[in-house]
Amino acid sequence: MLEDPDELAVLEEIQQELILQEQLVIEEYERSLRFDEECLNAMLEGLDASDRVICPVCRRNNLTVQTHLVCCQCGLYISTQDMTEGKLRALLESTVTEHSHRCFHSPEFTVTCGMEEEASLLMSCPV
């Protein structure tokens, strides 16, 4: 048995550190669960709003589509001409469908900018 007060103090300190680490891990796990739940709720809300278009870049938020602008809370900002949610949805669906006829992998979307060009939405396949 350990009877040295210094050894007992060290063991008690280690035990307290382990308890603190466990609490931090639990808190991080709970934050992760809350975030996942918020994302799921946002996706479900997006499914309920059939006239909305989910951002292909972040896949969480609905796009704001105006005649000369498409933007998202994630930072997507693209100038357009005569764009509507219906047109944008049709363009996205047709390009993803065309890709799926040739490839089983899901494409990824990013925003690109050239030196003097305006921002563009780029669809690419990781394969």
PDB file of N, CA, C and O in Angstrom, residues 2-3 14 20-23 29 43 46 49 53 75 91 97 106 115 117 119 126-127:
ATOM      1  N   LEU A   2       0.368   2.263  -0.631  1.00  0.00           N
ATOM      2  CA  LEU A   2       1.072   3.539  -0.654  1.00  0.00           C
ATOM      3  C   LEU A   2       0.676   4.357   0.563  1.00  0.00           C
ATOM      4  O   LEU A   2      -0.491   4.596   0.801  1.00  0.00           O
ATOM      5  N   GLU A   3       1.668   4.748   1.312  1.00  0.00           N
ATOM      6  CA  GLU A   3       1.360   5.551   2.488  1.00  0.00           C
ATOM      7  C   GLU A   3       2.116   6.866   2.480  1.00  0.00           C
ATOM      8  O   GLU A   3       1.919   7.697   3.358  1.00  0.00           O
ATOM      9  N   ILE A  14      -3.317  13.117 -10.523  1.00  0.00           N
ATOM     10  CA  ILE A  14      -3.505  12.395 -11.787  1.00  0.00           C
ATOM     11  C   ILE A  14      -4.967  12.016 -11.969  1.00  0.00           C
ATOM     12  O   ILE A  14      -5.534  12.158 -13.058  1.00  0.00           O
ATOM     13  N   LEU A  20     -11.024  15.462 -15.376  1.00  0.00           N
ATOM     14  CA  LEU A  20     -11.195  16.672 -16.172  1.00  0.00           C
ATOM     15  C   LEU A  20     -11.137  16.366 -17.660  1.00  0.00           C
ATOM     16  O   LEU A  20     -11.964  16.852 -18.441  1.00  0.00           O
ATOM     17  N   GLN A  21     -10.186  15.530 -18.076  1.00  0.00           N
ATOM     18  CA  GLN A  21     -10.087  15.143 -19.487  1.00  0.00           C
ATOM     19  C   GLN A  21     -11.338  14.412 -19.944  1.00  0.00           C
ATOM     20  O   GLN A  21     -11.839  14.637 -21.039  1.00  0.00           O
ATOM     21  N   GLU A  22     -11.859  13.539 -19.109  1.00  0.00           N
ATOM     22  CA  GLU A  22     -13.082  12.813 -19.450  1.00  0.00           C
ATOM     23  C   GLU A  22     -14.255  13.777 -19.613  1.00  0.00           C
ATOM     24  O   GLU A  22     -15.049  13.653 -20.552  1.00  0.00           O
ATOM     25  N   GLN A  23     -14.363  14.757 -18.740  1.00  0.00           N
ATOM     26  CA  GLN A  23     -15.429  15.755 -18.845  1.00  0.00           C
ATOM     27  C   GLN A  23     -15.295  16.563 -20.130  1.00  0.00           C
ATOM     28  O   GLN A  23     -16.292  16.846 -20.801  1.00  0.00           O
ATOM     29  N   TYR A  29     -18.095  15.802 -27.287  1.00  0.00           N
ATOM     30  CA  TYR A  29     -19.018  14.860 -27.917  1.00  0.00           C
ATOM     31  C   TYR A  29     -20.433  15.436 -27.955  1.00  0.00           C
ATOM     32  O   TYR A  29     -21.120  15.354 -28.969  1.00  0.00           O
ATOM     33  N   MET A  43     -31.177  20.438 -42.933  1.00  0.00           N
ATOM     34  CA  MET A  43     -31.423  19.655 -44.145  1.00  0.00           C
ATOM     35  C   MET A  43     -32.893  19.285 -44.269  1.00  0.00           C
ATOM     36  O   MET A  43     -33.472  19.344 -45.352  1.00  0.00           O
ATOM     37  N   GLY A  46     -34.823  22.149 -45.360  1.00  0.00           N
ATOM     38  CA  GLY A  46     -34.590  22.343 -46.789  1.00  0.00           C
ATOM     39  C   GLY A  46     -35.422  21.402 -47.627  1.00  0.00           C
ATOM     40  O   GLY A  46     -35.887  21.762 -48.704  1.00  0.00           O
ATOM     41  N   ALA A  49     -38.956  22.728 -47.828  1.00  0.00           N
ATOM     42  CA  ALA A  49     -39.094  23.906 -48.681  1.00  0.00           C
ATOM     43  C   ALA A  49     -38.746  23.498 -50.111  1.00  0.00           C
ATOM     44  O   ALA A  49     -37.616  23.623 -50.555  1.00  0.00           O
ATOM     45  N   VAL A  53     -33.272  25.899 -53.010  1.00  0.00           N
ATOM     46  CA  VAL A  53     -32.155  25.157 -53.566  1.00  0.00           C
ATOM     47  C   VAL A  53     -31.069  25.111 -52.496  1.00  0.00           C
ATOM     48  O   VAL A  53     -30.626  26.146 -52.013  1.00  0.00           O
ATOM     49  N   GLY A  75     -20.569  31.709 -47.836  1.00  0.00           N
ATOM     50  CA  GLY A  75     -19.622  32.571 -48.529  1.00  0.00           C
ATOM     51  C   GLY A  75     -19.737  32.507 -50.038  1.00  0.00           C
ATOM     52  O   GLY A  75     -19.100  33.284 -50.741  1.00  0.00           O
ATOM     53  N   LEU A  91     -30.308  23.425 -63.738  1.00  0.00           N
ATOM     54  CA  LEU A  91     -28.903  23.336 -64.154  1.00  0.00           C
ATOM     55  C   LEU A  91     -28.117  22.382 -63.262  1.00  0.00           C
ATOM     56  O   LEU A  91     -27.359  21.535 -63.745  1.00  0.00           O
ATOM     57  N   THR A  97     -26.900  14.787 -62.825  1.00  0.00           N
ATOM     58  CA  THR A  97     -27.456  13.597 -63.486  1.00  0.00           C
ATOM     59  C   THR A  97     -26.544  13.140 -64.617  1.00  0.00           C
ATOM     60  O   THR A  97     -26.266  11.942 -64.752  1.00  0.00           O
ATOM     61  N   SER A 106     -19.952  10.870 -56.106  1.00  0.00           N
ATOM     62  CA  SER A 106     -20.642  12.162 -55.999  1.00  0.00           C
ATOM     63  C   SER A 106     -19.689  13.288 -56.359  1.00  0.00           C
ATOM     64  O   SER A 106     -18.562  13.341 -55.849  1.00  0.00           O
ATOM     65  N   MET A 115      -8.110  35.394 -62.839  1.00  0.00           N
ATOM     66  CA  MET A 115      -7.454  36.674 -62.561  1.00  0.00           C
ATOM     67  C   MET A 115      -8.416  37.846 -62.747  1.00  0.00           C
ATOM     68  O   MET A 115      -8.488  38.730 -61.926  1.00  0.00           O
ATOM     69  N   GLU A 117     -11.714  37.229 -64.025  1.00  0.00           N
ATOM     70  CA  GLU A 117     -13.055  36.681 -64.170  1.00  0.00           C
ATOM     71  C   GLU A 117     -13.849  36.837 -62.888  1.00  0.00           C
ATOM     72  O   GLU A 117     -13.297  36.969 -61.812  1.00  0.00           O
ATOM     73  N   ALA A 119     -16.570  35.197 -60.118  1.00  0.00           N
ATOM     74  CA  ALA A 119     -16.653  33.882 -59.486  1.00  0.00           C
ATOM     75  C   ALA A 119     -17.557  32.957 -60.299  1.00  0.00           C
ATOM     76  O   ALA A 119     -18.556  33.384 -60.879  1.00  0.00           O
ATOM     77  N   PRO A 126     -13.905  13.846 -57.442  1.00  0.00           N
ATOM     78  CA  PRO A 126     -12.636  13.484 -56.789  1.00  0.00           C
ATOM     79  C   PRO A 126     -11.964  12.278 -57.426  1.00  0.00           C
ATOM     80  O   PRO A 126     -10.785  12.034 -57.204  1.00  0.00           O
ATOM     81  N   VAL A 127     -12.698  11.533 -58.253  1.00  0.00           N
ATOM     82  CA  VAL A 127     -12.120  10.366 -58.913  1.00  0.00           C
ATOM     83  C   VAL A 127     -11.624  10.789 -60.259  1.00  0.00           C
ATOM     84  O   VAL A 127     -10.666  10.421 -60.793  1.00  0.00           O
TER      85      VAL A 127
END
